[in-house]
Amino acid sequence: TSQLGLENVNIAVNPQNSKIPANYEQTCVPNIYVIGDVMEGCPELTPVAIHAGKALSRRLFGGSTLPMDYRNVCTTVFTPLEYGTVGYSEDDALAEFGEENIQVYHKYFIPLEWSLSQSRGEHQGFTKAIVHKPSNKVLGLHYLGPNAGEVMQGFGTAMKVGMTFEDLTETVGIHPTTAEEITTLSITKDSGEDAKASGC
C-alpha cells in the first residue's frame, strides 16, 4: 500500500501490516473503498476478493444491503494431509462467547482409503465442530483428512444459512466417505471420552 498515495487523501494504514482499515469495505474517506488483500481483516484469498467486489458493487449500484461475510469463508491448506475449515476457530469462539457458552465436539478417524495401505493406516484424520450452547448454532467446522476443500465447500453453504448442531447430526451421511464423519460427531471435548471413531 505504500505506493498508493493514501497520505494524499488522508487514509492511514495499520502500521503493523500496512493494511487499510475499512468498515464494509468503506475507508475513512466515504467515496474510497477497499477490497482484497490490502484490506484489514480480510482473508488473503482471491475468491474472497472477487466475492467482496461483487457484494460491494451490488450495494453501491444494485440496491443491495447484504455485506460480505468474512467469517464463514471456507479455507483449505493443501498439504499431504489436507486441512479445511469454515467459521470460528476454537480459540476465537472461546474468546468471543466465553467458555461456558461453547461446546466442542471432536472425532479421530481413519479414512477408508488410508486403511487399505499399511503406511497410511497408522495416520488418523480429525474433525471437530464448535457449537454455541445457547443457540445450538455451529460456529465453526474443522477437518483434517483427504479432499478437505471438497468436504468443506458443501458445509460452507450450511454454515452460511445458520446450521445448528442438530441440523448437522440429523444429516444422513454418504457412506463410506470421510465427510460422513462430520455428521456423526457426538463426543464432547470436555467429556474426556475417547474420540476415536469406531468401524463401519
PDB file of C-alpha atoms in Angstrom:
ATOM      1  CA  THR A   1       0.000   0.000   0.000  1.00  0.00           C
ATOM      2  CA  SER A   2       2.989   2.322   0.303  1.00  0.00           C
ATOM      3  CA  GLN A   3       2.805   3.125  -3.447  1.00  0.00           C
ATOM      4  CA  LEU A   4      -0.907   4.033  -3.462  1.00  0.00           C
ATOM      5  CA  GLY A   5      -0.511   7.640  -2.281  1.00  0.00           C
ATOM      6  CA  LEU A   6      -3.007   7.158   0.543  1.00  0.00           C
ATOM      7  CA  GLU A   7      -1.431  10.002   2.513  1.00  0.00           C
ATOM      8  CA  ASN A   8      -2.737  12.381  -0.178  1.00  0.00           C
ATOM      9  CA  VAL A   9      -6.330  11.525   0.731  1.00  0.00           C
ATOM     10  CA  ASN A  10      -5.745  11.168   4.499  1.00  0.00           C
ATOM     11  CA  ILE A  11      -6.140   7.397   4.692  1.00  0.00           C
ATOM     12  CA  ALA A  12      -3.912   5.933   7.374  1.00  0.00           C
ATOM     13  CA  VAL A  13      -2.834   2.297   7.207  1.00  0.00           C
ATOM     14  CA  ASN A  14      -2.223  -0.084  10.067  1.00  0.00           C
ATOM     15  CA  PRO A  15       1.490   0.462  10.800  1.00  0.00           C
ATOM     16  CA  GLN A  16       1.958  -3.211  11.746  1.00  0.00           C
ATOM     17  CA  ASN A  17       0.891  -4.669   8.399  1.00  0.00           C
ATOM     18  CA  SER A  18       0.297  -1.688   6.042  1.00  0.00           C
ATOM     19  CA  LYS A  19      -3.308  -2.779   5.512  1.00  0.00           C
ATOM     20  CA  ILE A  20      -6.174  -0.345   5.119  1.00  0.00           C
ATOM     21  CA  PRO A  21      -8.860  -0.263   7.839  1.00  0.00           C
ATOM     22  CA  ALA A  22     -12.394  -0.272   6.486  1.00  0.00           C
ATOM     23  CA  ASN A  23     -15.989  -0.767   7.553  1.00  0.00           C
ATOM     24  CA  TYR A  24     -17.955  -2.770   4.977  1.00  0.00           C
ATOM     25  CA  GLU A  25     -15.091  -2.063   2.549  1.00  0.00           C
ATOM     26  CA  GLN A  26     -15.514   1.724   3.021  1.00  0.00           C
ATOM     27  CA  THR A  27     -12.413   3.561   4.188  1.00  0.00           C
ATOM     28  CA  CYS A  28     -12.386   6.658   6.402  1.00  0.00           C
ATOM     29  CA  VAL A  29     -12.904   8.628   3.171  1.00  0.00           C
ATOM     30  CA  PRO A  30     -16.570   7.989   2.261  1.00  0.00           C
ATOM     31  CA  ASN A  31     -16.051   7.662  -1.501  1.00  0.00           C
ATOM     32  CA  ILE A  32     -12.985   5.392  -1.337  1.00  0.00           C
ATOM     33  CA  TYR A  33     -13.448   1.657  -0.890  1.00  0.00           C
ATOM     34  CA  VAL A  34     -11.007  -1.204  -0.491  1.00  0.00           C
ATOM     35  CA  ILE A  35     -11.274  -4.926  -1.203  1.00  0.00           C
ATOM     36  CA  GLY A  36      -8.930  -7.880  -1.205  1.00  0.00           C
ATOM     37  CA  ASP A  37      -5.533  -8.426   0.345  1.00  0.00           C
ATOM     38  CA  VAL A  38      -4.930  -4.768   1.226  1.00  0.00           C
ATOM     39  CA  MET A  39      -8.000  -4.556   3.492  1.00  0.00           C
ATOM     40  CA  GLU A  40      -7.527  -5.044   7.228  1.00  0.00           C
ATOM     41  CA  GLY A  41      -9.251  -8.215   8.478  1.00  0.00           C
ATOM     42  CA  CYS A  42      -9.828  -9.722   5.049  1.00  0.00           C
ATOM     43  CA  PRO A  43      -8.611 -13.257   4.301  1.00  0.00           C
ATOM     44  CA  GLU A  44      -5.918 -13.123   1.614  1.00  0.00           C
ATOM     45  CA  LEU A  45      -7.746 -15.340  -0.869  1.00  0.00           C
ATOM     46  CA  THR A  46      -8.598 -14.464  -4.474  1.00  0.00           C
ATOM     47  CA  PRO A  47     -12.187 -15.822  -4.290  1.00  0.00           C
ATOM     48  CA  VAL A  48     -12.790 -13.634  -1.219  1.00  0.00           C
ATOM     49  CA  ALA A  49     -11.694 -10.509  -3.093  1.00  0.00           C
ATOM     50  CA  ILE A  50     -13.873 -11.409  -6.091  1.00  0.00           C
ATOM     51  CA  HIS A  51     -16.907 -12.074  -3.905  1.00  0.00           C
ATOM     52  CA  ALA A  52     -16.331  -8.913  -1.852  1.00  0.00           C
ATOM     53  CA  GLY A  53     -16.089  -6.859  -5.053  1.00  0.00           C
ATOM     54  CA  LYS A  54     -19.372  -8.267  -6.329  1.00  0.00           C
ATOM     55  CA  ALA A  55     -21.087  -7.664  -2.980  1.00  0.00           C
ATOM     56  CA  LEU A  56     -19.768  -4.093  -2.875  1.00  0.00           C
ATOM     57  CA  SER A  57     -20.913  -3.320  -6.415  1.00  0.00           C
ATOM     58  CA  ARG A  58     -24.380  -4.722  -5.629  1.00  0.00           C
ATOM     59  CA  ARG A  59     -24.573  -2.450  -2.572  1.00  0.00           C
ATOM     60  CA  LEU A  60     -23.304   0.620  -4.422  1.00  0.00           C
ATOM     61  CA  PHE A  61     -25.257   0.193  -7.661  1.00  0.00           C
ATOM     62  CA  GLY A  62     -27.873  -2.533  -7.230  1.00  0.00           C
ATOM     63  CA  GLY A  63     -29.790  -1.564  -4.103  1.00  0.00           C
ATOM     64  CA  SER A  64     -28.466  -4.468  -2.035  1.00  0.00           C
ATOM     65  CA  THR A  65     -27.714  -4.117   1.679  1.00  0.00           C
ATOM     66  CA  LEU A  66     -26.058  -7.531   2.083  1.00  0.00           C
ATOM     67  CA  PRO A  67     -22.480  -7.218   3.355  1.00  0.00           C
ATOM     68  CA  MET A  68     -19.631  -9.616   2.658  1.00  0.00           C
ATOM     69  CA  ASP A  69     -19.411 -12.416   5.248  1.00  0.00           C
ATOM     70  CA  TYR A  70     -15.714 -12.689   6.095  1.00  0.00           C
ATOM     71  CA  ARG A  71     -16.295 -15.143   8.970  1.00  0.00           C
ATOM     72  CA  ASN A  72     -17.779 -18.077   7.043  1.00  0.00           C
ATOM     73  CA  VAL A  73     -15.168 -18.357   4.328  1.00  0.00           C
ATOM     74  CA  CYS A  74     -14.099 -21.919   3.581  1.00  0.00           C
ATOM     75  CA  THR A  75     -10.347 -22.301   3.642  1.00  0.00           C
ATOM     76  CA  THR A  76      -8.130 -25.273   2.891  1.00  0.00           C
ATOM     77  CA  VAL A  77      -4.426 -25.911   3.322  1.00  0.00           C
ATOM     78  CA  PHE A  78      -3.363 -28.270   0.540  1.00  0.00           C
ATOM     79  CA  THR A  79      -0.624 -30.196   2.312  1.00  0.00           C
ATOM     80  CA  PRO A  80      -0.235 -34.008   2.084  1.00  0.00           C
ATOM     81  CA  LEU A  81      -2.683 -34.206   4.981  1.00  0.00           C
ATOM     82  CA  GLU A  82      -5.211 -31.540   3.963  1.00  0.00           C
ATOM     83  CA  TYR A  83      -6.832 -29.209   6.481  1.00  0.00           C
ATOM     84  CA  GLY A  84     -10.137 -27.442   5.839  1.00  0.00           C
ATOM     85  CA  THR A  85     -12.086 -25.008   7.977  1.00  0.00           C
ATOM     86  CA  VAL A  86     -15.054 -22.673   7.928  1.00  0.00           C
ATOM     87  CA  GLY A  87     -16.218 -20.293  10.647  1.00  0.00           C
ATOM     88  CA  TYR A  88     -14.679 -19.728  14.060  1.00  0.00           C
ATOM     89  CA  SER A  89     -11.564 -21.364  15.419  1.00  0.00           C
ATOM     90  CA  GLU A  90     -11.991 -22.846  18.878  1.00  0.00           C
ATOM     91  CA  ASP A  91      -9.814 -20.118  20.424  1.00  0.00           C
ATOM     92  CA  ASP A  92     -11.736 -17.293  18.719  1.00  0.00           C
ATOM     93  CA  ALA A  93     -15.102 -18.761  19.764  1.00  0.00           C
ATOM     94  CA  LEU A  94     -13.970 -19.099  23.390  1.00  0.00           C
ATOM     95  CA  ALA A  95     -12.657 -15.525  23.377  1.00  0.00           C
ATOM     96  CA  GLU A  96     -15.816 -14.050  21.856  1.00  0.00           C
ATOM     97  CA  PHE A  97     -18.557 -16.087  23.549  1.00  0.00           C
ATOM     98  CA  GLY A  98     -16.910 -17.411  26.733  1.00  0.00           C
ATOM     99  CA  GLU A  99     -16.054 -20.971  27.707  1.00  0.00           C
ATOM    100  CA  GLU A 100     -19.424 -21.522  29.367  1.00  0.00           C
ATOM    101  CA  ASN A 101     -21.188 -20.880  26.044  1.00  0.00           C
ATOM    102  CA  ILE A 102     -19.084 -23.140  23.809  1.00  0.00           C
ATOM    103  CA  GLN A 103     -19.264 -26.899  23.279  1.00  0.00           C
ATOM    104  CA  VAL A 104     -16.647 -28.638  21.150  1.00  0.00           C
ATOM    105  CA  TYR A 105     -17.435 -31.983  19.528  1.00  0.00           C
ATOM    106  CA  HIS A 106     -14.494 -33.902  18.074  1.00  0.00           C
ATOM    107  CA  LYS A 107     -13.508 -37.178  16.473  1.00  0.00           C
ATOM    108  CA  TYR A 108     -10.445 -39.004  15.181  1.00  0.00           C
ATOM    109  CA  PHE A 109     -10.982 -41.354  12.248  1.00  0.00           C
ATOM    110  CA  ILE A 110      -9.082 -43.411   9.705  1.00  0.00           C
ATOM    111  CA  PRO A 111     -10.229 -42.629   6.167  1.00  0.00           C
ATOM    112  CA  LEU A 112     -11.260 -45.773   4.310  1.00  0.00           C
ATOM    113  CA  GLU A 113      -8.725 -45.246   1.526  1.00  0.00           C
ATOM    114  CA  TRP A 114      -5.944 -44.982   4.117  1.00  0.00           C
ATOM    115  CA  SER A 115      -6.933 -48.238   5.793  1.00  0.00           C
ATOM    116  CA  LEU A 116      -6.013 -50.092   2.578  1.00  0.00           C
ATOM    117  CA  SER A 117      -2.351 -49.089   2.879  1.00  0.00           C
ATOM    118  CA  GLN A 118      -0.232 -50.149   5.839  1.00  0.00           C
ATOM    119  CA  SER A 119       1.835 -46.978   5.655  1.00  0.00           C
ATOM    120  CA  ARG A 120      -1.240 -44.700   5.682  1.00  0.00           C
ATOM    121  CA  GLY A 121      -3.405 -46.772   8.017  1.00  0.00           C
ATOM    122  CA  GLU A 122      -1.388 -45.584  11.012  1.00  0.00           C
ATOM    123  CA  HIS A 123      -2.386 -41.963  10.438  1.00  0.00           C
ATOM    124  CA  GLN A 124      -5.675 -40.505  11.537  1.00  0.00           C
ATOM    125  CA  GLY A 125      -7.975 -37.829  10.272  1.00  0.00           C
ATOM    126  CA  PHE A 126      -9.661 -35.438  12.672  1.00  0.00           C
ATOM    127  CA  THR A 127     -12.785 -33.318  12.703  1.00  0.00           C
ATOM    128  CA  LYS A 128     -14.458 -31.001  15.173  1.00  0.00           C
ATOM    129  CA  ALA A 129     -17.443 -28.703  15.434  1.00  0.00           C
ATOM    130  CA  ILE A 130     -17.525 -25.611  17.626  1.00  0.00           C
ATOM    131  CA  VAL A 131     -21.095 -25.084  18.865  1.00  0.00           C
ATOM    132  CA  HIS A 132     -22.689 -22.104  20.611  1.00  0.00           C
ATOM    133  CA  LYS A 133     -24.542 -23.738  23.530  1.00  0.00           C
ATOM    134  CA  PRO A 134     -27.381 -21.193  23.982  1.00  0.00           C
ATOM    135  CA  SER A 135     -28.454 -21.298  20.316  1.00  0.00           C
ATOM    136  CA  ASN A 136     -27.050 -24.715  19.336  1.00  0.00           C
ATOM    137  CA  LYS A 137     -25.644 -22.974  16.238  1.00  0.00           C
ATOM    138  CA  VAL A 138     -22.483 -24.396  14.693  1.00  0.00           C
ATOM    139  CA  LEU A 139     -19.906 -21.594  14.799  1.00  0.00           C
ATOM    140  CA  GLY A 140     -17.008 -23.460  13.226  1.00  0.00           C
ATOM    141  CA  LEU A 141     -16.119 -26.704  11.489  1.00  0.00           C
ATOM    142  CA  HIS A 142     -12.614 -28.132  11.145  1.00  0.00           C
ATOM    143  CA  TYR A 143     -11.481 -31.162   9.190  1.00  0.00           C
ATOM    144  CA  LEU A 144      -8.118 -32.848   8.720  1.00  0.00           C
ATOM    145  CA  GLY A 145      -8.144 -35.555   6.064  1.00  0.00           C
ATOM    146  CA  PRO A 146      -8.432 -36.310   2.353  1.00  0.00           C
ATOM    147  CA  ASN A 147     -10.139 -33.848  -0.010  1.00  0.00           C
ATOM    148  CA  ALA A 148     -10.569 -31.176   2.661  1.00  0.00           C
ATOM    149  CA  GLY A 149     -11.508 -28.496   0.130  1.00  0.00           C
ATOM    150  CA  GLU A 150     -14.272 -30.608  -1.364  1.00  0.00           C
ATOM    151  CA  VAL A 151     -15.567 -31.570   2.074  1.00  0.00           C
ATOM    152  CA  MET A 152     -15.612 -28.009   3.456  1.00  0.00           C
ATOM    153  CA  GLN A 153     -17.204 -26.389   0.395  1.00  0.00           C
ATOM    154  CA  GLY A 154     -20.518 -28.157   0.983  1.00  0.00           C
ATOM    155  CA  PHE A 155     -20.549 -27.456   4.693  1.00  0.00           C
ATOM    156  CA  GLY A 156     -19.752 -23.808   3.965  1.00  0.00           C
ATOM    157  CA  THR A 157     -23.210 -23.292   2.477  1.00  0.00           C
ATOM    158  CA  ALA A 158     -24.807 -24.868   5.536  1.00  0.00           C
ATOM    159  CA  MET A 159     -22.797 -22.542   7.780  1.00  0.00           C
ATOM    160  CA  LYS A 160     -23.952 -19.502   5.775  1.00  0.00           C
ATOM    161  CA  VAL A 161     -27.594 -20.335   6.487  1.00  0.00           C
ATOM    162  CA  GLY A 162     -27.086 -20.847  10.224  1.00  0.00           C
ATOM    163  CA  MET A 163     -26.738 -24.613  10.601  1.00  0.00           C
ATOM    164  CA  THR A 164     -27.389 -25.927  14.099  1.00  0.00           C
ATOM    165  CA  PHE A 165     -25.669 -28.942  15.619  1.00  0.00           C
ATOM    166  CA  GLU A 166     -28.967 -30.815  15.321  1.00  0.00           C
ATOM    167  CA  ASP A 167     -29.086 -29.979  11.592  1.00  0.00           C
ATOM    168  CA  LEU A 168     -25.582 -31.407  11.290  1.00  0.00           C
ATOM    169  CA  THR A 169     -26.207 -34.642  13.166  1.00  0.00           C
ATOM    170  CA  GLU A 170     -29.618 -35.201  11.550  1.00  0.00           C
ATOM    171  CA  THR A 171     -27.982 -35.113   8.115  1.00  0.00           C
ATOM    172  CA  VAL A 172     -27.639 -38.606   6.696  1.00  0.00           C
ATOM    173  CA  GLY A 173     -24.023 -39.079   5.694  1.00  0.00           C
ATOM    174  CA  ILE A 174     -22.899 -40.669   2.446  1.00  0.00           C
ATOM    175  CA  HIS A 175     -21.264 -43.956   3.358  1.00  0.00           C
ATOM    176  CA  PRO A 176     -18.362 -44.607   3.202  1.00  0.00           C
ATOM    177  CA  THR A 177     -16.980 -41.059   2.925  1.00  0.00           C
ATOM    178  CA  THR A 178     -14.837 -39.007   5.250  1.00  0.00           C
ATOM    179  CA  ALA A 179     -17.349 -36.137   5.133  1.00  0.00           C
ATOM    180  CA  GLU A 180     -19.774 -38.522   6.820  1.00  0.00           C
ATOM    181  CA  GLU A 181     -17.568 -38.359   9.930  1.00  0.00           C
ATOM    182  CA  ILE A 182     -18.629 -34.750  10.464  1.00  0.00           C
ATOM    183  CA  THR A 183     -22.303 -35.726  10.559  1.00  0.00           C
ATOM    184  CA  THR A 184     -21.655 -38.368  13.229  1.00  0.00           C
ATOM    185  CA  LEU A 185     -19.907 -36.148  15.783  1.00  0.00           C
ATOM    186  CA  SER A 186     -21.148 -36.929  19.299  1.00  0.00           C
ATOM    187  CA  ILE A 187     -18.241 -36.854  21.752  1.00  0.00           C
ATOM    188  CA  THR A 188     -17.561 -33.576  23.506  1.00  0.00           C
ATOM    189  CA  LYS A 189     -14.030 -32.467  24.186  1.00  0.00           C
ATOM    190  CA  ASP A 190     -14.792 -31.698  27.834  1.00  0.00           C
ATOM    191  CA  SER A 191     -16.192 -35.192  28.454  1.00  0.00           C
ATOM    192  CA  GLY A 192     -12.725 -36.711  28.344  1.00  0.00           C
ATOM    193  CA  GLU A 193     -14.103 -39.697  26.406  1.00  0.00           C
ATOM    194  CA  ASP A 194     -12.056 -41.388  23.705  1.00  0.00           C
ATOM    195  CA  ALA A 195     -12.776 -39.542  20.453  1.00  0.00           C
ATOM    196  CA  LYS A 196     -11.627 -42.327  18.134  1.00  0.00           C
ATOM    197  CA  ALA A 197     -14.234 -43.435  15.618  1.00  0.00           C
ATOM    198  CA  SER A 198     -15.449 -46.998  15.655  1.00  0.00           C
ATOM    199  CA  GLY A 199     -15.541 -49.089  12.471  1.00  0.00           C
ATOM    200  CA  CYS A 200     -18.303 -49.247   9.857  1.00  0.00           C
TER     201      CYS A 200
END
